[in-house]
Amino acid sequence: MSYLRQIMQRLHDRSTPLPTAERGEAPGRLEEHLALYGARLQACSDAMLQYEAAWLDQHIETLELCGSQPTMQASAGGAERVQALLQESLCFRQRLESCRRQRGLEGHGVRAAVVASEHAWELTDPALRRAWGFPAEPPAGPAA
């Protein structure tokens, strides 16, 4: 249950409705998010890309589950919000797969636990970082 609580909290945190002025800019916002995500992926090591692929697969599965459960859907901001997050995540998956293909990364590589609330560049647990082949300490830099 802890995993689902983390996911639901993350979805709830992202479920703030867009101001009326920004709703018309949603496609532009998606492009902005994809560009930022692409830049993050380019800065990732191969091991980080493998983690991110596992993380994103788990995230998409959770969003699909959330979309089929009315209580989860409501706590995440409603059906429209869950569907928008799912579509965004599917676009992220395409961007990630393109990046992995460019680097010649096939399959799933290492299979270890993922932290529902942490992308590859956010992963802080030293044991999980080692299990995935990351440096033990995250690099110092701006937080996302």
Short mmCIF file of N, CA and C in Angstrom, two decimals:
data_model
loop_
_atom_site.label_atom_id
_atom_site.label_comp_id
_atom_site.label_asym_id
_atom_site.label_seq_id
_atom_site.Cartn_x
_atom_site.Cartn_y
_atom_site.Cartn_z
N MET A 1 0.81 -1.20 0.00
CA MET A 1 0.00 0.00 0.00
C MET A 1 0.85 1.26 0.00
N SER A 2 2.02 1.20 0.56
CA SER A 2 2.88 2.38 0.61
C SER A 2 3.17 2.90 -0.80
N TYR A 3 3.41 1.97 -1.73
CA TYR A 3 3.67 2.35 -3.11
C TYR A 3 2.48 3.11 -3.69
N LEU A 4 1.27 2.58 -3.50
CA LEU A 4 0.09 3.26 -4.03
C LEU A 4 -0.13 4.61 -3.37
N ARG A 5 0.16 4.70 -2.09
CA ARG A 5 0.04 5.99 -1.42
C ARG A 5 0.99 7.01 -2.02
N GLN A 6 2.23 6.58 -2.30
CA GLN A 6 3.21 7.49 -2.91
C GLN A 6 2.71 7.96 -4.27
N ILE A 7 2.22 7.03 -5.07
CA ILE A 7 1.72 7.38 -6.40
C ILE A 7 0.54 8.32 -6.29
N MET A 8 -0.39 8.01 -5.42
CA MET A 8 -1.58 8.84 -5.28
C MET A 8 -1.21 10.24 -4.81
N GLN A 9 -0.23 10.33 -3.90
CA GLN A 9 0.21 11.64 -3.44
C GLN A 9 0.84 12.42 -4.59
N ARG A 10 1.66 11.74 -5.38
CA ARG A 10 2.31 12.41 -6.51
C ARG A 10 1.27 12.87 -7.53
N LEU A 11 0.28 12.02 -7.81
CA LEU A 11 -0.78 12.41 -8.73
C LEU A 11 -1.59 13.56 -8.17
N HIS A 12 -1.88 13.51 -6.89
CA HIS A 12 -2.63 14.60 -6.26
C HIS A 12 -1.85 15.90 -6.34
N ASP A 13 -0.54 15.83 -6.08
CA ASP A 13 0.30 17.03 -6.15
C ASP A 13 0.29 17.64 -7.54
N ARG A 14 0.17 16.79 -8.56
CA ARG A 14 0.16 17.27 -9.94
C ARG A 14 -1.24 17.59 -10.43
N SER A 15 -2.25 17.40 -9.59
CA SER A 15 -3.63 17.53 -10.07
C SER A 15 -4.21 18.92 -9.91
N THR A 16 -3.41 19.89 -9.55
CA THR A 16 -3.92 21.25 -9.44
C THR A 16 -4.46 21.69 -10.79
N PRO A 17 -5.71 22.12 -10.84
CA PRO A 17 -6.28 22.52 -12.13
C PRO A 17 -5.49 23.67 -12.74
N LEU A 18 -5.39 23.67 -14.06
CA LEU A 18 -4.71 24.76 -14.75
C LEU A 18 -5.56 26.02 -14.67
N PRO A 19 -4.93 27.17 -14.46
CA PRO A 19 -5.70 28.42 -14.53
C PRO A 19 -6.34 28.54 -15.91
N THR A 20 -7.47 29.23 -15.98
CA THR A 20 -8.21 29.36 -17.24
C THR A 20 -7.31 29.85 -18.36
N ALA A 21 -6.44 30.80 -18.09
CA ALA A 21 -5.56 31.37 -19.13
C ALA A 21 -4.60 30.33 -19.69
N GLU A 22 -4.23 29.32 -18.89
CA GLU A 22 -3.26 28.33 -19.33
C GLU A 22 -3.89 27.14 -20.02
N ARG A 23 -5.20 26.94 -19.86
CA ARG A 23 -5.84 25.75 -20.44
C ARG A 23 -5.68 25.71 -21.95
N GLY A 24 -5.77 26.86 -22.62
CA GLY A 24 -5.60 26.90 -24.07
C GLY A 24 -4.18 26.60 -24.50
N GLU A 25 -3.23 26.69 -23.58
CA GLU A 25 -1.83 26.46 -23.90
C GLU A 25 -1.37 25.05 -23.58
N ALA A 26 -2.31 24.15 -23.27
CA ALA A 26 -1.94 22.80 -22.88
C ALA A 26 -1.03 22.11 -23.89
N PRO A 27 -1.29 22.17 -25.22
CA PRO A 27 -0.36 21.54 -26.16
C PRO A 27 1.04 22.13 -26.06
N GLY A 28 1.15 23.43 -25.87
CA GLY A 28 2.45 24.07 -25.70
C GLY A 28 3.12 23.62 -24.42
N ARG A 29 2.34 23.41 -23.40
CA ARG A 29 2.88 22.92 -22.13
C ARG A 29 3.42 21.51 -22.30
N LEU A 30 2.72 20.67 -23.07
CA LEU A 30 3.19 19.31 -23.31
C LEU A 30 4.53 19.36 -24.03
N GLU A 31 4.64 20.20 -25.05
CA GLU A 31 5.91 20.33 -25.77
C GLU A 31 7.02 20.80 -24.84
N GLU A 32 6.68 21.71 -23.95
CA GLU A 32 7.66 22.20 -22.97
C GLU A 32 8.10 21.06 -22.05
N HIS A 33 7.14 20.27 -21.58
CA HIS A 33 7.47 19.13 -20.71
C HIS A 33 8.31 18.10 -21.45
N LEU A 34 7.96 17.84 -22.71
CA LEU A 34 8.72 16.87 -23.51
C LEU A 34 10.15 17.35 -23.75
N ALA A 35 10.31 18.64 -23.99
CA ALA A 35 11.65 19.19 -24.20
C ALA A 35 12.48 19.06 -22.93
N LEU A 36 11.89 19.39 -21.79
CA LEU A 36 12.60 19.26 -20.51
C LEU A 36 12.94 17.80 -20.24
N TYR A 37 11.99 16.90 -20.49
CA TYR A 37 12.22 15.48 -20.27
C TYR A 37 13.34 14.98 -21.19
N GLY A 38 13.30 15.40 -22.44
CA GLY A 38 14.34 15.01 -23.39
C GLY A 38 15.71 15.47 -22.95
N ALA A 39 15.79 16.69 -22.44
CA ALA A 39 17.07 17.20 -21.94
C ALA A 39 17.55 16.39 -20.74
N ARG A 40 16.63 16.04 -19.86
CA ARG A 40 16.98 15.19 -18.71
C ARG A 40 17.52 13.85 -19.18
N LEU A 41 16.85 13.26 -20.18
CA LEU A 41 17.28 11.96 -20.69
C LEU A 41 18.68 12.04 -21.30
N GLN A 42 18.95 13.09 -22.03
CA GLN A 42 20.27 13.24 -22.66
C GLN A 42 21.37 13.30 -21.62
N ALA A 43 21.05 13.83 -20.45
CA ALA A 43 22.05 13.95 -19.38
C ALA A 43 22.20 12.65 -18.58
N CYS A 44 21.35 11.66 -18.84
CA CYS A 44 21.39 10.41 -18.09
C CYS A 44 22.46 9.46 -18.63
N SER A 45 23.03 8.68 -17.72
CA SER A 45 23.90 7.57 -18.13
C SER A 45 23.02 6.47 -18.69
N ASP A 46 23.63 5.47 -19.33
CA ASP A 46 22.86 4.33 -19.84
C ASP A 46 22.10 3.64 -18.71
N ALA A 47 22.76 3.46 -17.57
CA ALA A 47 22.11 2.81 -16.42
C ALA A 47 20.89 3.61 -15.96
N MET A 48 21.01 4.93 -15.98
CA MET A 48 19.89 5.77 -15.58
C MET A 48 18.73 5.64 -16.56
N LEU A 49 19.04 5.49 -17.84
CA LEU A 49 17.97 5.30 -18.82
C LEU A 49 17.24 3.99 -18.59
N GLN A 50 17.96 2.96 -18.19
CA GLN A 50 17.33 1.68 -17.89
C GLN A 50 16.39 1.81 -16.69
N TYR A 51 16.86 2.51 -15.65
CA TYR A 51 16.01 2.75 -14.47
C TYR A 51 14.77 3.54 -14.89
N GLU A 52 14.99 4.60 -15.66
CA GLU A 52 13.87 5.46 -16.06
C GLU A 52 12.84 4.66 -16.86
N ALA A 53 13.29 3.72 -17.70
CA ALA A 53 12.36 2.89 -18.46
C ALA A 53 11.51 2.05 -17.51
N ALA A 54 12.14 1.45 -16.51
CA ALA A 54 11.38 0.65 -15.53
C ALA A 54 10.45 1.55 -14.73
N TRP A 55 10.94 2.73 -14.33
CA TRP A 55 10.12 3.68 -13.57
C TRP A 55 8.90 4.09 -14.39
N LEU A 56 9.13 4.44 -15.65
CA LEU A 56 8.04 4.92 -16.49
C LEU A 56 7.02 3.83 -16.77
N ASP A 57 7.48 2.61 -16.99
CA ASP A 57 6.54 1.48 -17.18
C ASP A 57 5.65 1.33 -15.95
N GLN A 58 6.24 1.40 -14.77
CA GLN A 58 5.48 1.27 -13.53
C GLN A 58 4.51 2.44 -13.38
N HIS A 59 4.96 3.64 -13.72
CA HIS A 59 4.12 4.83 -13.62
C HIS A 59 2.91 4.73 -14.55
N ILE A 60 3.14 4.27 -15.77
CA ILE A 60 2.04 4.12 -16.74
C ILE A 60 1.05 3.06 -16.26
N GLU A 61 1.56 1.95 -15.74
CA GLU A 61 0.66 0.92 -15.20
C GLU A 61 -0.20 1.48 -14.08
N THR A 62 0.38 2.30 -13.24
CA THR A 62 -0.36 2.90 -12.13
C THR A 62 -1.43 3.86 -12.65
N LEU A 63 -1.08 4.66 -13.65
CA LEU A 63 -2.07 5.57 -14.22
C LEU A 63 -3.21 4.80 -14.88
N GLU A 64 -2.89 3.70 -15.55
CA GLU A 64 -3.94 2.88 -16.15
C GLU A 64 -4.85 2.29 -15.07
N LEU A 65 -4.27 1.82 -13.98
CA LEU A 65 -5.06 1.31 -12.87
C LEU A 65 -5.91 2.43 -12.28
N CYS A 66 -5.31 3.58 -12.09
CA CYS A 66 -6.01 4.73 -11.54
C CYS A 66 -7.21 5.10 -12.41
N GLY A 67 -7.04 5.02 -13.73
CA GLY A 67 -8.11 5.35 -14.66
C GLY A 67 -9.30 4.40 -14.58
N SER A 68 -9.06 3.21 -14.05
CA SER A 68 -10.15 2.24 -13.95
C SER A 68 -10.76 2.15 -12.56
N GLN A 69 -10.26 2.93 -11.63
CA GLN A 69 -10.76 2.91 -10.25
C GLN A 69 -11.30 4.29 -9.89
N PRO A 70 -12.61 4.44 -9.76
CA PRO A 70 -13.20 5.76 -9.52
C PRO A 70 -12.63 6.50 -8.30
N THR A 71 -12.36 5.78 -7.22
CA THR A 71 -11.82 6.44 -6.02
C THR A 71 -10.43 6.99 -6.28
N MET A 72 -9.60 6.18 -6.91
CA MET A 72 -8.24 6.64 -7.24
C MET A 72 -8.31 7.79 -8.23
N GLN A 73 -9.18 7.67 -9.20
CA GLN A 73 -9.35 8.71 -10.21
C GLN A 73 -9.72 10.04 -9.57
N ALA A 74 -10.65 10.00 -8.65
CA ALA A 74 -11.10 11.22 -7.97
C ALA A 74 -9.97 11.85 -7.16
N SER A 75 -9.19 11.03 -6.46
CA SER A 75 -8.11 11.58 -5.64
C SER A 75 -6.97 12.12 -6.48
N ALA A 76 -6.90 11.71 -7.76
CA ALA A 76 -5.85 12.19 -8.65
C ALA A 76 -6.30 13.39 -9.48
N GLY A 77 -7.51 13.86 -9.27
CA GLY A 77 -7.96 15.05 -9.98
C GLY A 77 -9.03 14.80 -11.02
N GLY A 78 -9.54 13.59 -11.10
CA GLY A 78 -10.62 13.28 -12.03
C GLY A 78 -10.14 12.56 -13.27
N ALA A 79 -11.12 12.04 -14.01
CA ALA A 79 -10.83 11.22 -15.19
C ALA A 79 -10.05 12.00 -16.24
N GLU A 80 -10.42 13.24 -16.47
CA GLU A 80 -9.74 14.05 -17.48
C GLU A 80 -8.27 14.26 -17.13
N ARG A 81 -8.01 14.53 -15.87
CA ARG A 81 -6.63 14.75 -15.42
C ARG A 81 -5.80 13.46 -15.53
N VAL A 82 -6.37 12.35 -15.11
CA VAL A 82 -5.66 11.06 -15.20
C VAL A 82 -5.36 10.74 -16.66
N GLN A 83 -6.33 10.96 -17.54
CA GLN A 83 -6.12 10.70 -18.97
C GLN A 83 -5.03 11.61 -19.52
N ALA A 84 -5.00 12.86 -19.12
CA ALA A 84 -3.96 13.79 -19.59
C ALA A 84 -2.58 13.34 -19.10
N LEU A 85 -2.49 12.90 -17.85
CA LEU A 85 -1.21 12.42 -17.32
C LEU A 85 -0.77 11.15 -18.04
N LEU A 86 -1.72 10.28 -18.35
CA LEU A 86 -1.40 9.05 -19.08
C LEU A 86 -0.88 9.38 -20.48
N GLN A 87 -1.56 10.28 -21.18
CA GLN A 87 -1.13 10.65 -22.53
C GLN A 87 0.26 11.30 -22.49
N GLU A 88 0.50 12.15 -21.51
CA GLU A 88 1.81 12.76 -21.36
C GLU A 88 2.87 11.69 -21.10
N SER A 89 2.56 10.74 -20.24
CA SER A 89 3.50 9.67 -19.92
C SER A 89 3.79 8.79 -21.13
N LEU A 90 2.79 8.54 -21.96
CA LEU A 90 3.01 7.76 -23.17
C LEU A 90 3.91 8.52 -24.14
N CYS A 91 3.77 9.83 -24.21
CA CYS A 91 4.68 10.65 -25.02
C CYS A 91 6.10 10.59 -24.45
N PHE A 92 6.21 10.63 -23.12
CA PHE A 92 7.52 10.50 -22.49
C PHE A 92 8.15 9.16 -22.84
N ARG A 93 7.33 8.10 -22.85
CA ARG A 93 7.85 6.77 -23.18
C ARG A 93 8.43 6.77 -24.60
N GLN A 94 7.74 7.40 -25.54
CA GLN A 94 8.26 7.48 -26.91
C GLN A 94 9.60 8.20 -26.94
N ARG A 95 9.70 9.29 -26.21
CA ARG A 95 10.95 10.06 -26.17
C ARG A 95 12.06 9.21 -25.54
N LEU A 96 11.73 8.50 -24.47
CA LEU A 96 12.71 7.65 -23.79
C LEU A 96 13.17 6.52 -24.70
N GLU A 97 12.23 5.87 -25.37
CA GLU A 97 12.60 4.76 -26.26
C GLU A 97 13.47 5.24 -27.41
N SER A 98 13.19 6.41 -27.91
CA SER A 98 14.02 6.98 -28.98
C SER A 98 15.45 7.21 -28.47
N CYS A 99 15.57 7.74 -27.28
CA CYS A 99 16.88 7.98 -26.67
C CYS A 99 17.62 6.66 -26.45
N ARG A 100 16.90 5.65 -25.96
CA ARG A 100 17.52 4.34 -25.72
C ARG A 100 17.98 3.70 -27.03
N ARG A 101 17.17 3.83 -28.09
CA ARG A 101 17.56 3.28 -29.40
C ARG A 101 18.82 3.97 -29.93
N GLN A 102 18.88 5.29 -29.77
CA GLN A 102 20.06 6.04 -30.23
C GLN A 102 21.33 5.54 -29.55
N ARG A 103 21.21 5.09 -28.32
CA ARG A 103 22.37 4.60 -27.57
C ARG A 103 22.57 3.10 -27.71
N GLY A 104 21.70 2.45 -28.45
CA GLY A 104 21.82 1.00 -28.64
C GLY A 104 21.45 0.19 -27.42
N LEU A 105 20.59 0.72 -26.59
CA LEU A 105 20.15 0.01 -25.39
C LEU A 105 18.93 -0.83 -25.73
N GLU A 106 19.06 -2.11 -25.61
CA GLU A 106 17.96 -3.03 -25.91
C GLU A 106 17.50 -3.69 -24.63
N GLY A 107 16.26 -4.13 -24.61
CA GLY A 107 15.74 -4.88 -23.48
C GLY A 107 15.65 -4.05 -22.21
N HIS A 108 15.64 -4.76 -21.10
CA HIS A 108 15.41 -4.11 -19.82
C HIS A 108 16.67 -3.95 -18.98
N GLY A 109 17.76 -4.62 -19.31
CA GLY A 109 18.96 -4.48 -18.51
C GLY A 109 18.75 -4.93 -17.08
N VAL A 110 19.29 -4.19 -16.16
CA VAL A 110 19.17 -4.49 -14.73
C VAL A 110 17.71 -4.39 -14.32
N ARG A 111 17.29 -5.30 -13.47
CA ARG A 111 15.94 -5.22 -12.92
C ARG A 111 16.07 -5.16 -11.41
N ALA A 112 15.82 -4.02 -10.86
CA ALA A 112 15.84 -3.81 -9.42
C ALA A 112 14.63 -2.95 -9.08
N ALA A 113 14.45 -2.70 -7.82
CA ALA A 113 13.31 -1.88 -7.38
C ALA A 113 13.43 -0.46 -7.91
N VAL A 114 12.29 0.17 -8.06
CA VAL A 114 12.25 1.60 -8.40
C VAL A 114 11.48 2.32 -7.30
N VAL A 115 11.76 3.57 -7.15
CA VAL A 115 11.06 4.39 -6.16
C VAL A 115 10.00 5.19 -6.91
N ALA A 116 8.75 4.98 -6.57
CA ALA A 116 7.63 5.57 -7.31
C ALA A 116 7.72 7.09 -7.40
N SER A 117 8.31 7.72 -6.43
CA SER A 117 8.34 9.18 -6.41
C SER A 117 9.64 9.77 -6.96
N GLU A 118 10.54 8.93 -7.52
CA GLU A 118 11.83 9.45 -7.97
C GLU A 118 12.19 8.97 -9.38
N HIS A 119 12.29 9.94 -10.29
CA HIS A 119 12.84 9.65 -11.62
C HIS A 119 14.30 9.25 -11.45
N ALA A 120 14.93 8.80 -12.52
CA ALA A 120 16.33 8.37 -12.47
C ALA A 120 17.24 9.48 -11.93
N TRP A 121 17.04 10.70 -12.33
CA TRP A 121 17.90 11.80 -11.90
C TRP A 121 17.58 12.28 -10.50
N GLU A 122 16.52 11.73 -9.90
CA GLU A 122 16.14 12.08 -8.54
C GLU A 122 16.48 10.99 -7.53
N LEU A 123 16.85 9.82 -7.99
CA LEU A 123 17.05 8.66 -7.11
C LEU A 123 18.11 8.95 -6.06
N THR A 124 17.73 8.81 -4.79
CA THR A 124 18.63 9.15 -3.69
C THR A 124 19.15 7.96 -2.90
N ASP A 125 18.44 6.84 -2.93
CA ASP A 125 18.84 5.68 -2.13
C ASP A 125 20.15 5.10 -2.66
N PRO A 126 21.24 5.13 -1.84
CA PRO A 126 22.54 4.63 -2.31
C PRO A 126 22.52 3.16 -2.73
N ALA A 127 21.77 2.32 -2.01
CA ALA A 127 21.71 0.90 -2.35
C ALA A 127 21.03 0.69 -3.70
N LEU A 128 19.94 1.41 -3.95
CA LEU A 128 19.27 1.29 -5.24
C LEU A 128 20.12 1.88 -6.36
N ARG A 129 20.82 2.96 -6.06
CA ARG A 129 21.71 3.55 -7.06
C ARG A 129 22.77 2.52 -7.48
N ARG A 130 23.34 1.83 -6.51
CA ARG A 130 24.35 0.80 -6.83
C ARG A 130 23.72 -0.36 -7.59
N ALA A 131 22.52 -0.78 -7.16
CA ALA A 131 21.85 -1.91 -7.81
C ALA A 131 21.58 -1.63 -9.29
N TRP A 132 21.30 -0.38 -9.61
CA TRP A 132 21.04 0.01 -10.99
C TRP A 132 22.31 0.38 -11.75
N GLY A 133 23.43 0.48 -11.05
CA GLY A 133 24.68 0.82 -11.72
C GLY A 133 24.97 2.31 -11.77
N PHE A 134 24.30 3.08 -10.92
CA PHE A 134 24.56 4.52 -10.83
C PHE A 134 25.74 4.73 -9.90
N PRO A 135 26.35 5.92 -9.92
CA PRO A 135 27.30 6.26 -8.86
C PRO A 135 26.54 6.25 -7.53
N ALA A 136 27.21 5.92 -6.44
CA ALA A 136 26.56 5.80 -5.13
C ALA A 136 25.92 7.12 -4.69
N GLU A 137 26.53 8.22 -5.01
CA GLU A 137 26.01 9.53 -4.61
C GLU A 137 25.45 10.26 -5.80
N PRO A 138 24.26 10.86 -5.67
CA PRO A 138 23.73 11.65 -6.80
C PRO A 138 24.62 12.86 -7.04
N PRO A 139 24.76 13.28 -8.30
CA PRO A 139 25.57 14.46 -8.58
C PRO A 139 24.92 15.69 -7.99
N ALA A 140 25.74 16.63 -7.54
CA ALA A 140 25.23 17.89 -7.02
C ALA A 140 24.72 18.70 -8.20
N GLY A 141 23.62 19.33 -8.03
CA GLY A 141 23.07 20.13 -9.13
C GLY A 141 21.68 20.61 -8.77
N PRO A 142 21.07 21.35 -9.68
CA PRO A 142 19.74 21.88 -9.39
C PRO A 142 18.72 20.76 -9.28
N ALA A 143 17.84 20.91 -8.30
CA ALA A 143 16.76 19.93 -8.11
C ALA A 143 15.66 20.21 -9.11
N ALA A 144 14.94 19.16 -9.47
CA ALA A 144 13.85 19.33 -10.45
C ALA A 144 12.53 19.41 -9.78
#
